[in-house]
GROMACS .gro file of C-alpha atoms in nm:
model
  419
    1MET     CA    1   8.826  12.757  13.937
    2ARG     CA    2   8.874  13.130  14.002
    3LEU     CA    3   9.137  13.128  13.730
    4LEU     CA    4   8.874  13.027  13.474
    5ALA     CA    5   8.599  13.254  13.612
    6LEU     CA    6   8.486  13.545  13.394
    7SER     CA    7   8.578  13.898  13.500
    8GLU     CA    8   8.325  14.180  13.509
    9PRO     CA    9   8.427  14.318  13.164
   10GLU     CA   10   8.405  13.966  13.020
   11ARG     CA   11   8.057  13.914  13.166
   12ARG     CA   12   7.946  14.248  13.025
   13GLU     CA   13   8.055  14.147  12.675
   14TRP     CA   14   7.861  13.822  12.698
   15THR     CA   15   7.549  13.996  12.829
   16GLU     CA   16   7.547  14.234  12.533
   17GLY     CA   17   7.660  14.002  12.256
   18TRP     CA   18   7.587  13.637  12.342
   19LYS     CA   19   7.371  13.576  12.035
   20LEU     CA   20   7.654  13.654  11.793
   21PRO     CA   21   7.887  13.362  11.883
   22LEU     CA   22   7.593  13.120  11.883
   23ILE     CA   23   7.485  13.219  11.532
   24ALA     CA   24   7.848  13.200  11.425
   25ALA     CA   25   7.857  12.846  11.567
   26VAL     CA   26   7.569  12.747  11.338
   27GLY     CA   27   7.757  12.894  11.044
   28MET     CA   28   8.069  12.702  11.140
   29ALA     CA   29   7.868  12.380  11.159
   30MET     CA   30   7.754  12.438  10.803
   31SER     CA   31   8.106  12.524  10.690
   32ALA     CA   32   8.237  12.197  10.833
   33SER     CA   33   7.964  11.980  10.684
   34PRO     CA   34   8.103  11.898  10.334
   35ASN     CA   35   8.393  11.689  10.464
   36LEU     CA   36   8.169  11.532  10.728
   37THR     CA   37   7.918  11.421  10.464
   38LEU     CA   38   8.193  11.238  10.279
   39GLY     CA   39   8.304  11.057  10.592
   40ALA     CA   40   7.952  10.936  10.665
   41LEU     CA   41   7.830  10.872  10.309
   42MET     CA   42   8.142  10.763  10.122
   43THR     CA   43   8.072  10.389  10.141
   44ALA     CA   44   7.711  10.433  10.026
   45ILE     CA   45   7.815  10.659   9.738
   46GLN     CA   46   8.082  10.412   9.630
   47GLU     CA   47   7.840  10.119   9.637
   48ASP     CA   48   7.579  10.314   9.439
   49THR     CA   49   7.807  10.465   9.175
   50GLY     CA   50   8.101  10.228   9.153
   51TRP     CA   51   8.347  10.517   9.174
   52THR     CA   52   8.674  10.487   9.364
   53ARG     CA   53   8.714  10.666   9.695
   54LEU     CA   54   8.969  10.896   9.534
   55GLN     CA   55   8.715  10.999   9.268
   56ILE     CA   56   8.453  11.063   9.536
   57SER     CA   57   8.696  11.257   9.754
   58ALA     CA   58   8.810  11.470   9.459
   59GLY     CA   59   8.537  11.718   9.553
   60THR     CA   60   8.742  11.822   9.853
   61GLY     CA   61   9.035  11.880   9.620
   62ILE     CA   62   8.819  12.118   9.418
   63MET     CA   63   8.729  12.298   9.740
   64SER     CA   64   9.093  12.327   9.836
   65VAL     CA   65   9.189  12.489   9.505
   66VAL     CA   66   8.901  12.737   9.524
   67MET     CA   67   8.981  12.820   9.885
   68ILE     CA   68   9.351  12.885   9.840
   69MET     CA   69   9.281  13.105   9.536
   70LEU     CA   70   8.985  13.305   9.666
   71ALA     CA   71   8.991  13.294  10.048
   72PRO     CA   72   9.226  13.596  10.078
   73ILE     CA   73   8.997  13.795   9.848
   74MET     CA   74   8.697  13.697  10.059
   75GLY     CA   75   8.888  13.799  10.372
   76HIS     CA   76   8.953  14.141  10.220
   77ALA     CA   77   8.583  14.166  10.132
   78VAL     CA   78   8.497  14.098  10.497
   79ASP     CA   79   8.733  14.378  10.603
   80ARG     CA   80   8.572  14.613  10.353
   81PHE     CA   81   8.201  14.531  10.370
   82GLY     CA   82   8.156  14.360  10.708
   83SER     CA   83   8.052  14.008  10.795
   84ARG     CA   84   7.674  14.041  10.762
   85ARG     CA   85   7.676  14.137  10.394
   86ILE     CA   86   7.887  13.831  10.319
   87ALA     CA   87   7.717  13.578  10.547
   88LEU     CA   88   7.348  13.626  10.459
   89PRO     CA   89   7.370  13.547  10.085
   90GLY     CA   90   7.633  13.284  10.161
   91LEU     CA   91   7.406  13.085  10.391
   92ALA     CA   92   7.130  13.068  10.130
   93MET     CA   93   7.368  12.981   9.847
   94PHE     CA   94   7.539  12.708  10.050
   95CYS     CA   95   7.209  12.535  10.131
   96LEU     CA   96   7.122  12.530   9.761
   97ALA     CA   97   7.466  12.392   9.676
   98LEU     CA   98   7.436  12.118   9.936
   99ALA     CA   99   7.097  12.012   9.799
  100SER     CA  100   7.238  12.011   9.446
  101LEU     CA  101   7.471  11.723   9.535
  102SER     CA  102   7.165  11.498   9.546
  103ILE     CA  103   7.127  11.533   9.169
  104ALA     CA  104   7.497  11.581   9.090
  105GLY     CA  105   7.589  11.214   9.116
  106ILE     CA  106   7.465  11.120   8.767
  107SER     CA  107   7.826  11.112   8.651
  108LYS     CA  108   8.166  11.191   8.793
  109GLU     CA  109   8.169  11.518   8.599
  110THR     CA  110   7.839  11.641   8.742
  111TRP     CA  111   7.951  11.528   9.089
  112TRP     CA  112   8.262  11.742   9.059
  113ALA     CA  113   8.055  12.032   8.922
  114GLY     CA  114   7.833  12.009   9.228
  115TRP     CA  115   8.139  12.026   9.450
  116THR     CA  116   8.256  12.335   9.261
  117PHE     CA  117   7.924  12.500   9.355
  118ILE     CA  118   7.983  12.387   9.714
  119ALA     CA  119   8.334  12.533   9.710
  120VAL     CA  120   8.228  12.876   9.584
  121SER     CA  121   7.935  12.905   9.823
  122ALA     CA  122   8.145  12.783  10.117
  123LEU     CA  123   8.372  13.086  10.072
  124PHE     CA  124   8.089  13.302  10.205
  125ILE     CA  125   8.051  13.104  10.528
  126LYS     CA  126   8.408  13.014  10.616
  127SER     CA  127   8.548  13.087  10.960
  128THR     CA  128   8.687  13.425  10.849
  129VAL     CA  129   8.334  13.563  10.826
  130TRP     CA  130   8.231  13.441  11.170
  131THR     CA  131   8.549  13.512  11.365
  132ALA     CA  132   8.583  13.862  11.219
  133ALA     CA  133   8.238  13.946  11.354
  134VAL     CA  134   8.310  13.793  11.694
  135ILE     CA  135   8.645  13.962  11.754
  136SER     CA  136   8.493  14.299  11.659
  137ARG     CA  137   8.257  14.280  11.959
  138PHE     CA  138   8.465  14.082  12.209
  139SER     CA  139   8.801  14.200  12.342
  140HIS     CA  140   8.821  14.094  12.709
  141SER     CA  141   8.673  13.747  12.646
  142ARG     CA  142   8.790  13.710  12.288
  143GLY     CA  143   8.940  13.363  12.324
  144LEU     CA  144   8.624  13.215  12.475
  145ALA     CA  145   8.397  13.394  12.225
  146ILE     CA  146   8.602  13.258  11.934
  147ALA     CA  147   8.586  12.915  12.095
  148VAL     CA  148   8.206  12.923  12.122
  149ALA     CA  149   8.175  13.036  11.760
  150LEU     CA  150   8.412  12.772  11.629
  151SER     CA  151   8.259  12.498  11.843
  152GLY     CA  152   7.988  12.469  11.579
  153SER     CA  153   8.217  12.255  11.368
  154GLY     CA  154   8.272  12.026  11.667
  155LEU     CA  155   7.901  11.997  11.731
  156ALA     CA  156   7.856  11.913  11.364
  157SER     CA  157   8.120  11.641  11.396
  158PHE     CA  158   7.929  11.503  11.693
  159CYS     CA  159   7.578  11.516  11.544
  160LEU     CA  160   7.614  11.482  11.168
  161PRO     CA  161   7.760  11.129  11.145
  162PHE     CA  162   7.453  10.992  11.327
  163PHE     CA  163   7.211  11.223  11.147
  164LEU     CA  164   7.351  11.150  10.801
  165THR     CA  165   7.375  10.776  10.861
  166LEU     CA  166   7.008  10.765  10.966
  167LEU     CA  167   6.903  10.978  10.667
  168GLN     CA  168   7.105  10.759  10.433
  169GLN     CA  169   6.952  10.440  10.567
  170SER     CA  170   6.600  10.585  10.528
  171PHE     CA  171   6.627  10.791  10.207
  172GLY     CA  172   6.960  10.701  10.046
  173TRP     CA  173   7.265  10.923  10.022
  174ARG     CA  174   7.090  11.163   9.784
  175GLY     CA  175   6.805  11.213  10.029
  176ALA     CA  176   7.061  11.268  10.304
  177TYR     CA  177   7.205  11.568  10.119
  178CYS     CA  178   6.858  11.717  10.063
  179GLY     CA  179   6.756  11.664  10.424
  180LEU     CA  180   7.072  11.827  10.553
  181ALA     CA  181   7.022  12.130  10.327
  182VAL     CA  182   6.664  12.184  10.450
  183PHE     CA  183   6.775  12.149  10.813
  184PHE     CA  184   7.055  12.403  10.777
  185ALA     CA  185   6.836  12.655  10.593
  186SER     CA  186   6.562  12.647  10.857
  187LEU     CA  187   6.815  12.680  11.139
  188SER     CA  188   7.049  12.948  11.006
  189LEU     CA  189   6.867  13.195  10.784
  190PRO     CA  190   6.605  13.335  11.026
  191ALA     CA  191   6.854  13.368  11.313
  192ALA     CA  192   7.123  13.535  11.103
  193TRP     CA  193   6.878  13.780  10.948
  194ARG     CA  194   6.758  13.898  11.288
  195HIS     CA  195   7.068  13.885  11.507
  196PHE     CA  196   7.395  13.859  11.312
  197PHE     CA  197   7.559  14.204  11.335
  198ASP     CA  198   7.928  14.279  11.388
  199ALA     CA  199   8.050  14.604  11.545
  200ALA     CA  200   8.057  14.791  11.214
  201ASP     CA  201   7.708  14.663  11.128
  202GLN     CA  202   7.577  14.796  11.458
  203ARG     CA  203   7.728  15.140  11.401
  204ARG     CA  204   7.602  15.145  11.043
  205ARG     CA  205   7.253  15.041  11.152
  206ASP     CA  206   7.242  15.306  11.424
  207ASN     CA  207   7.394  15.591  11.223
  208SER     CA  208   7.306  15.506  10.858
  209LEU     CA  209   7.673  15.492  10.765
  210SER     CA  210   7.827  15.386  10.435
  211ALA     CA  211   7.824  15.022  10.335
  212LEU     CA  212   8.205  15.030  10.346
  213VAL     CA  213   8.379  14.961  10.677
  214ASP     CA  214   8.648  15.203  10.803
  215ARG     CA  215   8.918  14.994  10.973
  216SER     CA  216   9.186  15.265  10.976
  217ASN     CA  217   9.128  15.325  11.348
  218LEU     CA  218   9.222  14.967  11.442
  219PRO     CA  219   9.572  14.863  11.554
  220GLY     CA  220   9.775  14.626  11.341
  221LEU     CA  221  10.053  14.575  11.089
  222SER     CA  222  10.037  14.662  10.721
  223PRO     CA  223   9.986  14.382  10.467
  224ARG     CA  224  10.347  14.424  10.351
  225GLU     CA  225  10.479  14.378  10.706
  226ILE     CA  226  10.251  14.082  10.768
  227PHE     CA  227  10.323  13.881  10.456
  228ARG     CA  228  10.699  13.936  10.475
  229SER     CA  229  10.728  13.830  10.840
  230ARG     CA  230  10.873  13.502  10.968
  231ARG     CA  231  10.577  13.457  11.201
  232PHE     CA  232  10.326  13.467  10.918
  233ALA     CA  233  10.528  13.213  10.720
  234GLN     CA  234  10.536  12.978  11.021
  235LEU     CA  235  10.164  13.020  11.089
  236ALA     CA  236  10.076  12.967  10.723
  237LEU     CA  237  10.287  12.652  10.686
  238SER     CA  238  10.152  12.511  11.012
  239CYS     CA  239   9.795  12.568  10.887
  240LEU     CA  240   9.867  12.385  10.562
  241LEU     CA  241  10.023  12.088  10.741
  242VAL     CA  242   9.770  12.048  11.020
  243GLY     CA  243   9.478  12.100  10.781
  244THR     CA  244   9.603  11.817  10.562
  245ALA     CA  245   9.676  11.580  10.849
  246ILE     CA  246   9.366  11.634  11.062
  247THR     CA  247   9.120  11.595  10.774
  248ALA     CA  248   9.298  11.289  10.638
  249LEU     CA  249   9.258  11.134  10.981
  250SER     CA  250   8.905  11.253  11.063
  251VAL     CA  251   8.737  11.203  10.723
  252HIS     CA  252   8.871  10.848  10.696
  253PHE     CA  253   8.816  10.764  11.063
  254ILE     CA  254   8.485  10.584  10.999
  255PRO     CA  255   8.631  10.386  10.703
  256ILE     CA  256   8.933  10.302  10.921
  257LEU     CA  257   8.704  10.159  11.190
  258THR     CA  258   8.489   9.965  10.942
  259SER     CA  259   8.805   9.820  10.786
  260LYS     CA  260   8.890   9.693  11.135
  261GLY     CA  261   8.552   9.520  11.163
  262ALA     CA  262   8.323   9.783  11.315
  263ALA     CA  263   7.962   9.806  11.193
  264PRO     CA  264   7.884  10.132  11.006
  265LEU     CA  265   7.640  10.266  11.266
  266ALA     CA  266   7.875  10.173  11.551
  267ALA     CA  267   8.164  10.343  11.370
  268ALA     CA  268   7.951  10.654  11.324
  269GLY     CA  269   7.873  10.650  11.695
  270ILE     CA  270   8.241  10.631  11.785
  271ALA     CA  271   8.324  10.904  11.532
  272ALA     CA  272   8.068  11.127  11.702
  273GLY     CA  273   8.312  11.136  11.993
  274ILE     CA  274   8.540  11.349  11.775
  275GLY     CA  275   8.276  11.620  11.765
  276LEU     CA  276   8.194  11.608  12.135
  277SER     CA  277   8.556  11.616  12.246
  278SER     CA  278   8.635  11.893  11.997
  279VAL     CA  279   8.367  12.112  12.155
  280ILE     CA  280   8.517  12.049  12.499
  281GLY     CA  281   8.868  12.107  12.369
  282ARG     CA  282   8.763  12.422  12.186
  283LEU     CA  283   8.596  12.581  12.489
  284MET     CA  284   8.885  12.492  12.718
  285THR     CA  285   9.134  12.622  12.462
  286GLY     CA  286   8.942  12.949  12.437
  287LEU     CA  287   8.954  13.000  12.813
  288LEU     CA  288   9.323  12.913  12.826
  289LEU     CA  289   9.413  13.144  12.537
  290ASP     CA  290   9.276  13.440  12.734
  291ARG     CA  291   9.517  13.353  13.018
  292PHE     CA  292   9.824  13.162  12.893
  293SER     CA  293  10.071  13.148  12.603
  294GLY     CA  294   9.900  13.074  12.273
  295PRO     CA  295  10.204  12.910  12.108
  296LEU     CA  296  10.244  12.670  12.401
  297ILE     CA  297   9.876  12.578  12.388
  298GLY     CA  298   9.903  12.526  12.012
  299LEU     CA  299  10.210  12.304  12.046
  300THR     CA  300  10.032  12.086  12.300
  301GLY     CA  301   9.708  12.063  12.107
  302PHE     CA  302   9.867  11.984  11.772
  303ALA     CA  303  10.071  11.701  11.925
  304LEU     CA  304   9.769  11.505  12.053
  305PRO     CA  305   9.685  11.328  11.723
  306VAL     CA  306  10.030  11.170  11.720
  307ALA     CA  307   9.915  10.945  12.003
  308ALA     CA  308   9.595  10.875  11.808
  309CYS     CA  309   9.795  10.759  11.506
  310ILE     CA  310  10.010  10.533  11.721
  311LEU     CA  311   9.704  10.371  11.880
  312LEU     CA  312   9.546  10.307  11.540
  313LEU     CA  313   9.869  10.151  11.416
  314VAL     CA  314   9.922   9.915  11.710
  315ASP     CA  315   9.555   9.815  11.757
  316SER     CA  316   9.436   9.557  11.505
  317GLY     CA  317   9.075   9.602  11.623
  318THR     CA  318   8.877   9.891  11.769
  319SER     CA  319   8.969   9.859  12.137
  320TYR     CA  320   9.111  10.212  12.157
  321ALA     CA  321   8.873  10.370  11.907
  322ILE     CA  322   8.698  10.593  12.160
  323VAL     CA  323   9.031  10.717  12.299
  324VAL     CA  324   9.148  10.789  11.945
  325ALA     CA  325   8.827  10.982  11.870
  326ILE     CA  326   8.877  11.193  12.183
  327LEU     CA  327   9.238  11.274  12.093
  328ILE     CA  328   9.143  11.371  11.736
  329GLY     CA  329   8.858  11.584  11.866
  330LEU     CA  330   9.069  11.768  12.123
  331ALA     CA  331   9.324  11.852  11.854
  332ALA     CA  332   9.056  11.965  11.610
  333GLY     CA  333   8.909  12.180  11.887
  334ALA     CA  334   9.239  12.351  11.958
  335GLU     CA  335   9.332  12.395  11.592
  336PHE     CA  336   9.099  12.674  11.476
  337ASP     CA  337   9.092  12.846  11.815
  338VAL     CA  338   9.468  12.883  11.821
  339ILE     CA  339   9.494  12.998  11.460
  340ALA     CA  340   9.211  13.252  11.485
  341TYR     CA  341   9.339  13.391  11.815
  342LEU     CA  342   9.705  13.412  11.712
  343SER     CA  343   9.615  13.582  11.383
  344ALA     CA  344   9.471  13.870  11.583
  345ARG     CA  345   9.741  13.878  11.853
  346TYR     CA  346  10.040  13.875  11.618
  347PHE     CA  347   9.908  14.087  11.330
  348GLY     CA  348   9.622  14.297  11.474
  349LEU     CA  349   9.266  14.370  11.369
  350ARG     CA  350   9.325  14.625  11.096
  351HIS     CA  351   9.362  14.361  10.824
  352TYR     CA  352   9.234  14.062  11.020
  353GLY     CA  353   9.003  13.940  10.744
  354LEU     CA  354   9.285  13.941  10.490
  355VAL     CA  355   9.528  13.763  10.725
  356PHE     CA  356   9.287  13.504  10.857
  357GLY     CA  357   9.134  13.454  10.514
  358THR     CA  358   9.478  13.373  10.378
  359VAL     CA  359   9.567  13.122  10.650
  360VAL     CA  360   9.219  12.969  10.633
  361GLY     CA  361   9.269  12.934  10.259
  362LEU     CA  362   9.585  12.735  10.328
  363LEU     CA  363   9.410  12.537  10.601
  364SER     CA  364   9.123  12.462  10.363
  365PHE     CA  365   9.366  12.368  10.087
  366GLY     CA  366   9.519  12.118  10.327
  367ALA     CA  367   9.171  12.004  10.429
  368GLY     CA  368   9.099  11.932  10.064
  369ILE     CA  369   9.424  11.746  10.009
  370GLY     CA  370   9.387  11.538  10.326
  371PRO     CA  371   9.084  11.326  10.229
  372MET     CA  372   9.224  11.275   9.879
  373PHE     CA  373   9.559  11.173  10.024
  374GLY     CA  374   9.390  10.923  10.256
  375ALA     CA  375   9.181  10.785   9.970
  376PHE     CA  376   9.488  10.754   9.747
  377MET     CA  377   9.680  10.566  10.016
  378PHE     CA  378   9.386  10.328  10.067
  379ASP     CA  379   9.333  10.271   9.694
  380HIS     CA  380   9.706  10.212   9.642
  381TYR     CA  381   9.791   9.999   9.947
  382GLY     CA  382   9.451   9.857  10.043
  383ASN     CA  383   9.484   9.982  10.402
  384TYR     CA  384   9.538  10.300  10.604
  385GLU     CA  385   9.862  10.213  10.786
  386ASN     CA  386  10.087  10.405  10.546
  387MET     CA  387   9.865  10.712  10.570
  388LEU     CA  388   9.900  10.708  10.949
  389LEU     CA  389  10.278  10.679  10.921
  390VAL     CA  390  10.283  11.001  10.717
  391VAL     CA  391  10.034  11.215  10.910
  392ALA     CA  392  10.189  11.148  11.254
  393PRO     CA  393  10.516  11.338  11.189
  394THR     CA  394  10.314  11.603  11.004
  395PHE     CA  395  10.135  11.683  11.330
  396VAL     CA  396  10.470  11.708  11.509
  397LEU     CA  397  10.609  11.957  11.258
  398SER     CA  398  10.296  12.174  11.259
  399GLY     CA  399  10.304  12.190  11.639
  400LEU     CA  400  10.670  12.293  11.645
  401LEU     CA  401  10.600  12.573  11.397
  402ILE     CA  402  10.326  12.712  11.621
  403GLY     CA  403  10.521  12.661  11.942
  404SER     CA  404  10.820  12.863  11.818
  405LEU     CA  405  10.628  13.179  11.719
  406GLY     CA  406  10.759  13.368  12.023
  407SER     CA  407  10.603  13.626  12.254
  408TYR     CA  408  10.318  13.852  12.142
  409PRO     CA  409  10.438  14.175  11.975
  410VAL     CA  410  10.335  14.527  12.069
  411LEU     CA  411  10.129  14.629  11.768
  412PRO     CA  412  10.158  14.984  11.630
  413ALA     CA  413   9.881  15.231  11.704
  414PRO     CA  414   9.650  15.322  11.413
  415ASP     CA  415   9.829  15.648  11.337
  416ALA     CA  416  10.164  15.468  11.340
  417ALA     CA  417  10.072  15.177  11.116
  418PRO     CA  418  10.214  15.209  10.766
  419SER     CA  419   9.963  15.220  10.486
   0.00000   0.00000   0.00000
C-alpha cells in the first residue's frame, strides 16, 4: 500500500489543482458520448428509420475522417492558445450538435450532416484539450491526474447506457439526444467557466499576458525529430489499431448480447460494467504509470480484450458477459492513460498538443472505423463471430507495438531543442 501512497509533492499538486482533472473528466465524458449513444440507441433508430446498421454507424466514419484531418491542427492550436480558449466554445457547440441529432434523422443525408456537426464540435473537446491542461499543472502525480481526467469516458460508459435506454423508452431516441445535450450543458459549462485554467491560463490571468502561449521554455523534441522517429510510428500505428478494435467491440457489445438472447435493458446493465471497470483500470493504470514501465503496462492492458473475444466466441449465451465487460473496460481504461502518458515521456511537453493531437486523430479515426466495421460484418454475415476473429489479433499487434517502445529517453533541455 505504501507503494501506491502519494508523496508530499504529489499531495501538494492535488491540493492546489484538484478541480482541473474533475472538470476534464466531465469533458472526456462528453467526448466519449457519440459512440456510446449509437451503442444504446442503434436498435431503436433502425426500427424507426429502417436504415441498416452500417448506414446508422456511418456517422462515426464521418467523425474519423474529420479527426484524422484536423486533430493535429487542433493540437497545435492548444499549444498556441491554451486549453481554456479551445474548451469553452467547444463545450457549448458540442451540446448544440448533440441536440441537433434529434432533428437530423429525417433522412440519411440529414443524419450524416448532423454527425458532421458532431465531428467538428468534438474536435474542441477531445482528450488533447483536457490532458494538455492537466499535464501543465501536474508533474509529480501526472499519471494519476491524467487517469482521473480520462476516467470521465469510463464513467460515461457506465452511466450513459442506462440513462439513454431510460430516456429512449420514455421519450424516443430523438428525445434521448435532446435530454443528453441539456444534461451535459448544465453540468459542464458553469464549472469550466469558473475553474478550468491550465498553467498558462493562470499566468496569463495573473499577469495579463498575451493570448499566445510561450512553450519555448519546455523540454522536448522538435516536430521533425518526433515525426521521423521509430517510436512515434509505433505509437501512431498502435493507436490506429487499438482504436479500431476497442470501439468495434464496445459499440457492438449491447447488440452482441441481444443477439445472444439478452433483453435490451439487461444488456445495457451488463454493458455498464465496461464503464465501471474502465474507471478502475484507468485509476490503477495512472498510479502504476508513475511508478513502473509504461510500455509493459500498455502491453498488458492491450492484451486483455483478446480473452474477451475468446469468451464471446466460445459462449453461445451470455454466461460470461459480465467478465467480458470487465475485460473490455480494463483495456479501455488503460488505453488512453498509456497513450497520453507515453506521448509526454517520449516526446516532451514542448509540442505535446501537436503530438497527442496527431495520435488522438489516428485513435479517433480507428474509433470511427471500428463501429462501421462491426456493422458491416453483421450486415454481411448476420452475426458477430467474424468480427471477433479479426479484432482479437489486432489487440495483440497493438500491444506488441507499445511494449517494444523501449526505455524513456533523456529529452533535450529547452535551449538544446532544435527549432
